[in-house]
């Protein structure tokens, strides 16, 4: 423990997490883990779109961009700006803005922990907010807005929340209003920064390879000197009034896909009903959970190409959302009727105990797996701190375990009422309407930014980055190289197995498989055949149909299912399980990769999903540009030549089950496969399970 009087120990360790509080109000969460020589730092500011109002919407997101432009000690003028420093050391860093929070994070080799602390502390109170940076980043943010306008799902989400919330600031999107982002005065932006960016409105998370006393000393050194805000941080006191009738909206614009969204007002994360609603959403499920009710009813029924039901953990009451992308053959009325019918079943018929227990078991295992990885845990802590506090996260397992079938039925009746919902439809315009320019809600013309004469500055010190790194670099941990710690075996059937023992004590093991079955190996007449095979593998295997396979995956904690990603040369899949489940997981992975059942009905479903994807690409300039580039770079006879989308659709429609079987038999062999096992298990024990 630190001996400093400036820092107070609060509680812990709980699930490996210890809480401290600096004298200036900064909350510090430390999660030491010496299994790998890396550390994640994360600063969570309790400011998001929830803290904005008319006139300054998008401010938190705008600052997400500006916070990378420079601070008092680290900026381009000195030659040691944040980007230059973090890129030089190979850091993985970024930021994100959400309704309740803005989060800045870095993952670095552990000797650079102090550098990250110095960078974050300096921009917490000493950000350089210049007009030049404001103008340059405004165009970046505006471009981000325009990209979002090309995605029906983003457009629908934005409109759904705007229609459902009439008074609470969840009404507006995190990216804000275009005209406000373009025209907000610099003085207003500085005032927003001075209102919210203070130690007593932030949480610092440090997770990974560090010693607690040393880390606390460095935190005090850099953050302890910052003052507490001279004012009370404004609280959000607006309460959304009870909705008194169904809301409906429709969006008509250029596009190729019909979409349906439903939003029901739901509780905040700390409400006792949140856990039951979270499980209810998993019962309804998504297109990645092939045993879920919406998948069976809508995707298998040919009504939807994808479905998703979810509830966000939020500081204030939010929405329970259901998103459906329709197939070309289905109507909006078909989709709405099917969704509402499944909801009515949940109201009238209690869940079977076995169904709920399976979902609860999978949810709890998934939670434990996420908590075992320090980087994943840091993200979980960020969300918990924004919505409630980190103890909410550590209590999740208990809350989920306590939910009963009666609880799920009760919340279905309490929240899924007609008067509590908003329903939105995305209706693509016809070519004739688009050609006629029938766009009633065109955005205003963009504000032009006048170029300014660059200020003369002294040349930056070319060695500034290296001098800065020298000041903040700690002692590099002495560790044996990973290659020396890997046990590699080639089995009699040609399968290559690599095992690395890591994260001892966590009880968690990760498995990855790579098969030489990428796009390079598919015939010219069947472009994307390798991708279709990859999508079909989790659709059922010998002795397990897709629903039974999905249930088995949920029981292992793989609540998002199993996915196969196809690259130019390989097809890859991965999973993470508890050590006691490794044998079952390997057996399941073997049957998925080696003994798939390709049937026509599932192939038809996958084809519909891919046609949906193609239609999205036709409406997305970036995707069309990528396709054109792939056509221009390679000759038509080259394996990486990209056919025009229309030809790819023709190839897809011509694909047969026989094509899939032939490709699978040729490529998915043990000799073409590498299996990697990393985690809390000895090599001999892992290999014995294969």
XYZ file of C-alpha atoms in Angstrom:
690
model
C 0.000 0.000 0.000
C 1.127 3.544 -0.631
C 2.174 5.536 2.413
C 1.113 8.820 0.861
C -1.449 10.833 2.787
C -2.801 12.070 -0.532
C -4.217 8.699 -1.501
C -6.830 6.804 0.465
C -7.467 3.079 0.192
C -11.210 2.519 -0.237
C -11.878 -1.206 -0.722
C -10.642 -4.443 -2.242
C -9.382 -6.559 -3.617
C -12.731 -7.772 -4.941
C -12.351 -10.018 -7.997
C -8.769 -8.738 -8.113
C -9.877 -5.074 -8.191
C -8.762 -2.540 -5.563
C -10.151 0.984 -5.260
C -8.230 4.072 -4.128
C -9.170 7.745 -4.005
C -6.774 10.672 -4.532
C -7.139 13.856 -2.538
C -8.488 15.672 -5.596
C -11.325 13.163 -5.969
C -9.882 10.964 -8.722
C -11.103 7.385 -8.319
C -8.391 4.819 -9.065
C -9.053 1.139 -9.807
C -6.007 -1.141 -9.878
C -6.051 -4.674 -11.293
C -2.565 -6.236 -11.139
C -1.944 -9.235 -13.404
C 1.596 -10.410 -14.185
C 0.693 -13.047 -16.775
C 1.868 -10.828 -19.648
C 4.216 -7.837 -19.780
C 1.506 -5.403 -20.869
C -0.654 -2.877 -19.082
C -3.904 -1.124 -19.980
C -4.632 2.394 -18.779
C -8.095 3.838 -19.123
C -9.569 7.177 -18.069
C -13.355 7.337 -17.834
C -14.913 10.813 -17.767
C -18.520 10.903 -16.644
C -19.528 13.103 -19.532
C -21.313 12.018 -22.692
C -24.256 13.062 -24.817
C -26.376 12.788 -21.643
C -24.622 15.941 -20.386
C -25.381 17.992 -23.485
C -28.347 20.058 -24.542
C -29.540 22.224 -27.415
C -26.654 24.340 -28.624
C -23.823 22.044 -27.585
C -24.808 18.561 -28.781
C -21.818 16.503 -29.897
C -19.415 18.326 -27.562
C -18.184 15.236 -25.693
C -17.556 13.430 -28.977
C -15.843 16.519 -30.430
C -13.510 16.551 -27.435
C -12.777 12.879 -28.032
C -11.034 14.137 -31.185
C -9.484 17.271 -29.704
C -7.927 15.404 -26.778
C -5.428 13.908 -29.225
C -4.305 17.278 -30.608
C -1.940 18.270 -27.835
C -1.543 19.348 -24.223
C 0.829 21.612 -22.338
C 3.713 19.138 -22.092
C 3.029 17.010 -25.157
C 2.207 18.657 -28.470
C 3.277 18.900 -32.076
C 5.169 22.127 -31.527
C 7.532 20.288 -29.218
C 7.714 17.290 -31.512
C 6.437 14.954 -28.793
C 2.696 14.876 -29.381
C 0.643 11.960 -28.088
C 0.295 10.191 -31.444
C 4.027 10.332 -32.147
C 4.904 8.949 -28.724
C 2.363 6.134 -28.669
C 3.021 5.045 -32.255
C 6.742 4.910 -31.564
C 6.225 2.320 -28.804
C 3.631 0.281 -30.700
C 0.757 1.187 -28.396
C -2.822 0.138 -29.038
C -4.751 3.295 -28.161
C -7.999 5.060 -28.935
C -11.081 6.630 -27.361
C -14.858 6.366 -27.555
C -17.862 8.462 -26.592
C -21.205 7.118 -25.457
C -24.336 8.480 -23.834
C -22.960 8.487 -20.287
C -19.187 8.566 -20.703
C -16.107 9.375 -22.734
C -13.220 6.914 -22.402
C -9.547 7.203 -23.373
C -7.389 4.082 -23.307
C -3.946 2.717 -24.090
C -2.437 -0.756 -23.998
C 1.357 -0.729 -23.900
C 4.335 -2.775 -22.841
C 4.464 -2.420 -19.067
C 7.653 -0.342 -18.992
C 5.647 2.504 -20.580
C 3.010 2.741 -17.851
C 4.338 6.046 -16.536
C 4.306 7.557 -20.023
C 0.583 6.787 -20.350
C -0.125 8.240 -16.911
C 1.778 11.422 -17.793
C -0.085 11.797 -21.099
C -3.512 11.268 -19.546
C -2.850 13.561 -16.591
C -1.614 16.371 -18.806
C -4.604 16.351 -21.126
C -7.028 16.067 -18.207
C -6.469 19.698 -17.237
C -3.967 21.169 -19.698
C -5.480 20.514 -23.119
C -4.509 22.985 -25.843
C -7.824 23.960 -27.460
C -6.963 26.082 -30.500
C -9.139 27.376 -33.314
C -6.856 25.702 -35.826
C -7.381 22.295 -34.225
C -11.090 22.938 -33.771
C -11.537 23.728 -37.470
C -9.515 20.755 -38.703
C -11.294 18.269 -36.440
C -14.714 19.714 -37.275
C -14.313 18.473 -40.842
C -13.287 15.034 -39.554
C -16.352 14.832 -37.305
C -18.588 16.034 -40.126
C -17.209 13.318 -42.393
C -17.974 10.777 -39.664
C -21.552 12.085 -39.608
C -21.859 11.723 -43.366
C -20.574 8.151 -43.259
C -23.218 7.317 -40.656
C -25.915 8.736 -42.913
C -25.083 5.989 -45.436
C -25.931 3.228 -42.953
C -29.656 2.567 -42.440
C -28.999 0.914 -39.058
C -27.269 4.036 -37.709
C -29.938 6.305 -39.132
C -32.668 4.171 -37.562
C -31.000 4.048 -34.147
C -30.569 7.813 -34.091
C -34.213 8.392 -35.023
C -35.535 5.727 -32.624
C -33.960 7.390 -29.585
C -34.997 10.834 -30.792
C -38.613 9.698 -31.158
C -38.725 7.789 -27.858
C -37.207 10.567 -25.725
C -38.877 13.965 -25.905
C -37.226 15.662 -22.910
C -34.308 13.620 -21.571
C -30.956 14.238 -23.328
C -30.833 10.610 -24.489
C -32.943 12.179 -27.236
C -29.890 13.226 -29.232
C -27.120 11.133 -30.741
C -23.556 11.226 -29.398
C -22.222 12.715 -32.613
C -24.557 15.691 -32.218
C -26.320 18.078 -34.554
C -24.472 18.923 -37.733
C -25.096 22.663 -37.544
C -24.056 22.808 -33.889
C -20.847 20.882 -34.522
C -20.040 23.151 -37.454
C -20.807 26.432 -35.719
C -20.125 25.982 -31.998
C -17.936 28.876 -30.785
C -14.484 28.044 -29.487
C -15.302 29.758 -26.187
C -18.271 27.419 -25.681
C -16.053 24.406 -26.242
C -13.500 25.619 -23.710
C -16.316 26.205 -21.236
C -17.547 22.615 -21.757
C -14.038 21.293 -21.090
C -13.701 23.400 -17.941
C -17.071 22.166 -16.718
C -16.488 18.413 -16.911
C -12.838 17.417 -17.353
C -11.638 17.234 -13.752
C -10.190 14.499 -11.518
C -13.336 14.383 -9.374
C -15.410 13.573 -12.482
C -13.156 10.751 -13.659
C -12.033 7.219 -12.905
C -8.570 5.895 -13.742
C -8.245 2.161 -14.394
C -4.830 0.488 -14.545
C -4.918 -3.226 -15.363
C -2.005 -5.518 -16.107
C 1.661 -5.954 -15.270
C 2.593 -3.540 -12.455
C 3.352 -3.410 -8.740
C 0.646 -1.645 -6.737
C 2.909 0.624 -4.659
C 4.944 1.704 -7.686
C 1.817 2.372 -9.738
C 0.222 4.439 -6.962
C 3.379 6.510 -6.595
C 3.364 7.286 -10.324
C -0.349 8.065 -10.278
C 0.133 10.487 -7.379
C 3.099 12.067 -9.148
C 1.146 12.895 -12.291
C -2.512 13.113 -11.257
C -2.102 14.171 -7.640
C -0.941 17.656 -8.597
C -4.161 18.365 -10.510
C -6.783 20.433 -8.658
C -10.311 19.363 -7.867
C -12.972 21.283 -9.809
C -13.784 24.639 -8.174
C -17.479 23.962 -8.831
C -19.901 21.095 -8.407
C -20.077 18.905 -11.484
C -23.561 19.521 -12.948
C -25.902 16.583 -12.554
C -28.562 15.525 -15.038
C -31.932 15.962 -13.378
C -34.295 15.703 -16.356
C -36.693 12.759 -16.089
C -38.392 11.495 -19.235
C -42.178 11.585 -18.729
C -44.122 8.352 -19.024
C -45.042 7.636 -22.628
C -48.810 7.660 -23.080
C -49.220 5.970 -26.427
C -47.379 4.184 -29.187
C -44.985 6.313 -31.267
C -44.340 5.530 -34.923
C -42.003 6.975 -37.501
C -40.699 6.098 -40.911
C -37.614 7.136 -42.824
C -37.696 7.259 -46.603
C -34.383 7.786 -48.342
C -32.048 6.205 -50.862
C -31.141 2.652 -49.961
C -31.692 -0.999 -50.760
C -32.925 -2.510 -47.495
C -36.080 -2.413 -45.425
C -35.402 -2.216 -41.682
C -37.612 -2.345 -38.603
C -36.716 -1.068 -35.127
C -38.717 -1.306 -31.911
C -37.823 0.485 -28.694
C -39.485 -0.020 -25.309
C -38.678 2.281 -22.404
C -36.655 0.311 -19.871
C -34.899 0.882 -16.546
C -31.442 2.157 -15.673
C -28.650 -0.329 -14.949
C -29.104 -0.141 -11.174
C -32.815 -1.034 -11.276
C -33.751 -4.465 -9.831
C -35.473 -5.405 -13.124
C -32.376 -4.870 -15.269
C -31.002 -8.421 -14.890
C -34.322 -10.048 -15.838
C -34.636 -7.810 -18.906
C -31.056 -8.597 -19.913
C -31.895 -12.305 -19.872
C -35.189 -11.691 -21.687
C -33.225 -10.052 -24.514
C -30.999 -13.118 -24.698
C -34.074 -15.334 -24.956
C -35.254 -13.247 -27.907
C -31.641 -13.292 -29.063
C -29.843 -12.330 -32.222
C -28.887 -13.785 -35.579
C -25.635 -15.076 -34.035
C -27.587 -17.169 -31.499
C -29.197 -19.838 -33.628
C -31.292 -21.296 -30.820
C -32.878 -17.939 -29.957
C -36.527 -17.215 -30.618
C -36.107 -14.356 -33.072
C -33.572 -16.319 -35.105
C -35.886 -19.296 -35.409
C -38.955 -17.198 -36.202
C -37.510 -14.500 -38.450
C -34.192 -15.669 -39.917
C -35.125 -19.295 -40.481
C -38.571 -18.125 -41.536
C -37.084 -16.047 -44.349
C -38.412 -12.771 -42.925
C -35.116 -11.278 -41.721
C -31.464 -11.530 -42.642
C -30.435 -10.393 -39.157
C -32.050 -9.679 -35.793
C -30.803 -8.231 -32.523
C -32.437 -7.641 -29.133
C -30.563 -5.822 -26.377
C -30.743 -3.500 -23.397
C -27.903 -1.100 -22.652
C -26.559 -0.557 -19.156
C -27.193 3.173 -18.719
C -27.116 5.737 -15.924
C -30.738 6.766 -16.542
C -33.695 4.763 -17.886
C -33.035 3.900 -21.529
C -34.490 1.618 -24.203
C -34.923 -2.092 -24.777
C -34.247 -2.305 -28.499
C -35.055 -4.819 -31.226
C -33.504 -4.322 -34.677
C -34.533 -6.337 -37.728
C -33.083 -6.200 -41.245
C -35.610 -7.651 -43.682
C -35.055 -9.997 -46.588
C -36.179 -8.702 -50.015
C -39.114 -11.130 -49.995
C -40.559 -10.018 -46.641
C -42.713 -7.044 -45.724
C -42.485 -4.702 -42.748
C -45.891 -5.959 -41.641
C -44.616 -9.565 -41.674
C -41.639 -8.637 -39.513
C -43.629 -6.557 -37.034
C -46.287 -9.248 -36.627
C -43.664 -11.936 -35.988
C -41.732 -9.865 -33.426
C -44.835 -8.800 -31.514
C -46.086 -12.386 -31.521
C -42.849 -13.624 -29.913
C -43.118 -10.897 -27.281
C -46.719 -11.897 -26.518
C -45.585 -15.489 -25.992
C -43.128 -14.303 -23.342
C -45.935 -12.417 -21.628
C -48.345 -15.353 -21.584
C -46.084 -18.396 -21.252
C -43.409 -18.609 -18.536
C -39.982 -19.701 -19.703
C -39.132 -23.304 -19.080
C -36.733 -23.684 -16.175
C -34.251 -25.595 -18.364
C -34.247 -22.876 -21.040
C -33.634 -20.114 -18.512
C -30.994 -22.072 -16.581
C -29.068 -22.755 -19.791
C -29.073 -19.061 -20.673
C -28.123 -18.041 -17.118
C -25.291 -20.574 -17.029
C -23.926 -19.321 -20.337
C -24.260 -15.693 -19.284
C -22.387 -16.292 -16.025
C -19.581 -18.237 -17.734
C -19.280 -15.526 -20.378
C -19.056 -12.944 -17.599
C -16.282 -14.890 -15.846
C -14.330 -15.220 -19.081
C -14.490 -11.469 -19.704
C -13.431 -10.753 -16.131
C -10.376 -13.024 -16.491
C -8.806 -10.912 -19.238
C -7.458 -7.635 -17.855
C -8.079 -5.605 -20.991
C -11.626 -6.887 -21.336
C -12.107 -6.267 -17.623
C -10.945 -2.662 -18.047
C -13.656 -2.085 -20.661
C -16.241 -3.735 -18.419
C -15.184 -1.468 -15.552
C -15.500 1.596 -17.786
C -19.087 0.749 -18.672
C -19.945 -0.028 -15.059
C -18.430 3.216 -13.771
C -20.403 5.218 -16.336
C -23.738 3.540 -15.591
C -23.334 3.025 -11.840
C -20.002 2.065 -10.279
C -17.604 -0.856 -10.518
C -19.309 -2.801 -7.718
C -22.351 -3.069 -10.000
C -20.148 -5.176 -12.276
C -18.914 -7.466 -9.510
C -22.527 -8.029 -8.408
C -23.736 -8.992 -11.901
C -23.246 -12.726 -11.459
C -25.329 -12.732 -8.289
C -28.075 -10.665 -9.929
C -28.275 -12.963 -12.968
C -28.308 -16.118 -10.851
C -31.292 -14.831 -8.851
C -33.600 -14.338 -11.879
C -36.546 -16.758 -12.101
C -38.924 -17.645 -14.976
C -41.586 -15.646 -13.142
C -39.297 -12.582 -13.145
C -38.853 -12.790 -16.915
C -42.599 -13.114 -17.493
C -43.302 -10.224 -15.114
C -40.883 -7.795 -16.800
C -42.224 -8.817 -20.218
C -45.662 -7.684 -19.079
C -44.412 -4.603 -17.227
C -42.265 -3.138 -20.009
C -43.438 -4.529 -23.360
C -46.743 -2.691 -23.572
C -48.087 -0.974 -26.680
C -48.189 2.442 -24.983
C -44.522 2.071 -23.970
C -43.083 1.438 -27.407
C -41.770 3.282 -30.432
C -41.720 1.549 -33.820
C -39.711 2.784 -36.771
C -39.455 1.689 -40.389
C -36.758 2.342 -42.968
C -38.272 2.381 -46.457
C -35.885 2.702 -49.414
C -36.923 5.182 -52.061
C -37.521 3.942 -55.555
C -35.017 4.830 -58.260
C -37.612 7.213 -59.680
C -37.968 9.066 -56.357
C -34.208 9.360 -55.982
C -33.817 10.584 -59.558
C -36.555 13.157 -58.991
C -34.667 14.529 -55.995
C -37.546 13.812 -53.634
C -35.578 14.411 -50.436
C -37.627 16.419 -48.003
C -35.055 16.339 -45.220
C -31.842 17.301 -46.944
C -29.021 18.415 -44.687
C -27.989 22.062 -44.961
C -24.967 22.922 -47.019
C -21.670 22.334 -45.299
C -19.946 25.241 -43.641
C -16.729 26.023 -45.434
C -13.655 26.421 -43.272
C -11.459 29.237 -44.490
C -7.817 28.222 -44.624
C -5.666 30.252 -42.299
C -2.113 31.228 -42.748
C 0.004 28.810 -40.784
C 1.721 30.287 -37.790
C 5.473 30.359 -37.856
C 6.823 28.020 -35.262
C 10.270 27.054 -34.204
C 11.213 23.716 -35.760
C 10.355 20.874 -33.421
C 13.204 18.995 -31.829
C 13.660 15.922 -34.083
C 14.724 13.903 -31.040
C 11.830 15.046 -28.830
C 10.018 11.713 -28.985
C 13.071 9.746 -27.896
C 13.973 12.237 -25.169
C 10.422 12.066 -23.817
C 10.395 8.278 -23.888
C 13.709 8.193 -22.040
C 12.189 10.268 -19.210
C 9.122 8.080 -18.769
C 10.317 4.566 -19.588
C 10.548 2.173 -16.687
C 12.615 -0.954 -16.328
C 11.837 -3.483 -19.031
C 10.676 -6.809 -17.560
C 13.076 -9.680 -18.146
C 11.047 -12.485 -19.658
C 11.722 -15.519 -21.741
C 10.595 -14.989 -25.329
C 7.227 -16.480 -26.198
C 8.744 -18.719 -28.878
C 10.886 -20.445 -26.230
C 7.820 -21.184 -24.103
C 5.655 -22.716 -26.838
C 5.270 -26.485 -27.002
C 4.663 -27.523 -30.619
C 3.580 -30.973 -31.810
C 2.526 -32.444 -35.137
C 0.062 -35.280 -34.666
C -0.060 -38.445 -36.749
C -2.905 -37.058 -38.877
C -0.875 -33.945 -39.763
C -2.554 -31.518 -37.332
C -0.121 -28.951 -35.885
C -0.726 -28.093 -32.221
C 0.927 -25.195 -30.352
C 0.443 -24.771 -26.592
C 1.501 -21.789 -24.465
C 0.886 -21.793 -20.710
C -0.186 -18.287 -19.606
C -2.434 -16.566 -17.057
C -1.888 -19.278 -14.477
C -4.509 -19.104 -11.755
C -7.283 -17.666 -13.926
C -8.684 -21.034 -15.001
C -9.206 -19.655 -18.523
C -7.969 -21.143 -21.799
C -8.169 -19.668 -25.309
C -8.262 -21.811 -28.443
C -7.628 -20.664 -31.994
C -7.732 -22.652 -35.224
C -6.400 -21.593 -38.619
C -7.149 -23.622 -41.759
C -5.683 -23.106 -45.222
C -9.139 -22.436 -46.634
C -9.138 -18.763 -47.592
C -10.317 -16.954 -50.709
C -7.143 -17.924 -52.579
C -8.247 -21.555 -52.775
C -11.767 -21.074 -54.164
C -12.578 -21.620 -57.863
C -12.934 -18.560 -60.104
C -16.519 -19.491 -60.921
C -17.558 -19.407 -57.269
C -16.206 -16.189 -55.770
C -16.732 -16.044 -51.983
C -17.325 -19.801 -51.766
C -14.788 -19.954 -48.916
C -16.776 -17.303 -47.017
C -20.046 -19.180 -47.495
C -18.446 -22.386 -46.213
C -17.155 -20.445 -43.195
C -20.639 -19.119 -42.462
C -22.177 -22.579 -42.869
C -19.827 -24.409 -40.496
C -21.615 -23.255 -37.294
C -25.010 -24.104 -38.836
C -24.880 -27.698 -37.634
C -22.613 -30.727 -37.584
C -22.821 -34.489 -37.218
C -25.247 -35.257 -34.392
C -25.953 -31.580 -33.658
C -28.371 -29.360 -35.544
C -27.735 -25.622 -35.388
C -30.041 -25.059 -32.408
C -28.423 -27.851 -30.381
C -24.969 -26.573 -31.346
C -25.936 -23.048 -30.277
C -27.190 -24.380 -26.934
C -23.912 -26.232 -26.356
C -21.951 -23.065 -27.094
C -24.087 -21.075 -24.650
C -23.430 -23.674 -21.943
C -19.691 -23.110 -22.482
C -20.149 -19.360 -22.027
C -19.925 -18.596 -25.757
C -23.131 -16.565 -25.768
C -22.247 -14.846 -29.057
C -21.848 -18.165 -30.830
C -18.952 -19.472 -32.894
C -17.782 -17.496 -35.915
C -15.419 -18.377 -38.753
C -13.546 -15.474 -40.332
C -12.203 -16.038 -43.829
C -9.015 -14.231 -44.881
C -7.158 -14.313 -48.196
C -5.299 -17.524 -47.282
C -6.838 -18.903 -44.094
C -10.139 -19.452 -42.342
C -9.885 -18.743 -38.625
C -11.995 -19.280 -35.550
C -11.376 -18.805 -31.850
C -13.038 -19.378 -28.517
C -12.280 -18.872 -24.844
C -13.515 -21.246 -22.168
C -12.970 -22.252 -18.572
C -10.249 -24.911 -18.207
C -12.738 -27.551 -17.047
C -14.665 -27.058 -20.316
C -11.650 -27.339 -22.634
C -12.231 -30.998 -23.520
C -15.856 -30.334 -24.461
C -14.868 -27.218 -26.409
C -12.196 -29.053 -28.416
C -14.630 -31.852 -29.205
C -17.211 -29.338 -30.350
C -14.655 -27.459 -32.461
C -13.543 -30.694 -34.111
C -17.048 -31.678 -35.144
C -17.780 -28.159 -36.435
C -14.633 -28.032 -38.585
C -14.483 -31.662 -39.689
C -18.088 -32.924 -39.770
C -20.396 -30.111 -40.870
C -23.867 -30.838 -42.173
C -24.490 -28.674 -45.219
C -28.204 -28.617 -45.974
C -30.153 -26.622 -48.515
C -32.385 -24.750 -46.055
C -29.395 -23.350 -44.182
C -27.642 -22.492 -47.439
C -30.733 -20.538 -48.485
C -30.607 -18.628 -45.177
C -26.929 -17.769 -45.624
C -27.564 -16.710 -49.217
C -30.269 -14.304 -48.031
C -27.844 -12.836 -45.502
C -25.186 -12.349 -48.157
C -27.632 -10.747 -50.584
C -28.544 -8.381 -47.745
C -24.831 -7.606 -47.381
C -24.454 -6.986 -51.110
C -27.419 -4.607 -51.068
C -25.785 -2.696 -48.222
C -22.562 -2.433 -50.243
C -24.432 -1.036 -53.229
C -25.613 1.849 -51.026
C -22.233 2.422 -49.358
C -19.662 4.440 -51.362
C -16.693 3.059 -49.442
C -17.622 -0.546 -50.182
C -18.192 0.198 -53.850
C -14.810 1.939 -54.048
C -13.153 -1.094 -52.443
C -14.826 -3.385 -54.955
C -13.703 -1.184 -57.846
C -10.145 -1.177 -56.498
C -10.120 -4.979 -56.313
C -11.271 -5.094 -59.934
C -8.648 -2.595 -61.105
C -5.645 -4.064 -59.281
C -5.931 -7.640 -60.551
C -6.594 -9.315 -63.868
C -9.886 -11.253 -64.132
C -7.918 -14.518 -64.020
C -6.208 -13.644 -60.715
C -7.449 -15.264 -57.512
C -7.853 -11.872 -55.810
C -9.746 -10.211 -58.653
C -12.971 -8.661 -57.348
C -15.903 -9.285 -59.640
C -18.567 -6.580 -59.897
C -21.240 -7.026 -57.243
C -23.820 -8.210 -59.781
C -21.494 -11.045 -60.851
C -20.778 -11.959 -57.233
C -24.519 -12.240 -56.636
C -24.796 -14.507 -59.691
C -22.013 -16.739 -58.319
C -23.794 -16.845 -54.976
C -27.131 -17.814 -56.481
C -25.458 -20.596 -58.473
C -23.730 -22.145 -55.443
C -24.909 -25.589 -54.422
C -24.484 -27.834 -51.415
C -22.207 -29.964 -53.601
C -19.904 -26.952 -54.124
C -19.633 -26.472 -50.367
C -18.894 -30.135 -49.700
C -16.228 -30.292 -52.405
C -14.404 -27.213 -51.084
C -14.658 -28.436 -47.498
C -13.342 -31.913 -48.308
C -10.415 -30.413 -50.202
C -9.321 -27.734 -47.700
C -10.562 -28.610 -44.204
C -8.080 -31.391 -43.464
C -5.902 -31.923 -40.359
C -2.773 -31.330 -42.441
C -4.117 -27.917 -43.440
C -4.915 -26.932 -39.852
C -2.988 -25.299 -37.003
C -4.516 -25.429 -33.516
C -3.260 -22.962 -30.891
C -4.056 -23.332 -27.177
C -3.070 -20.534 -24.791
C -3.945 -20.219 -21.132
C -4.017 -21.804 -17.715
C -3.157 -25.379 -18.680
C 0.045 -27.388 -19.076
C 1.024 -28.485 -22.581
C 0.801 -32.238 -21.951
C -2.639 -31.888 -20.370
C -3.893 -29.836 -23.317
C -2.524 -32.185 -25.969
C -4.017 -35.183 -24.167
C -7.476 -33.665 -24.706
C -7.104 -33.430 -28.493
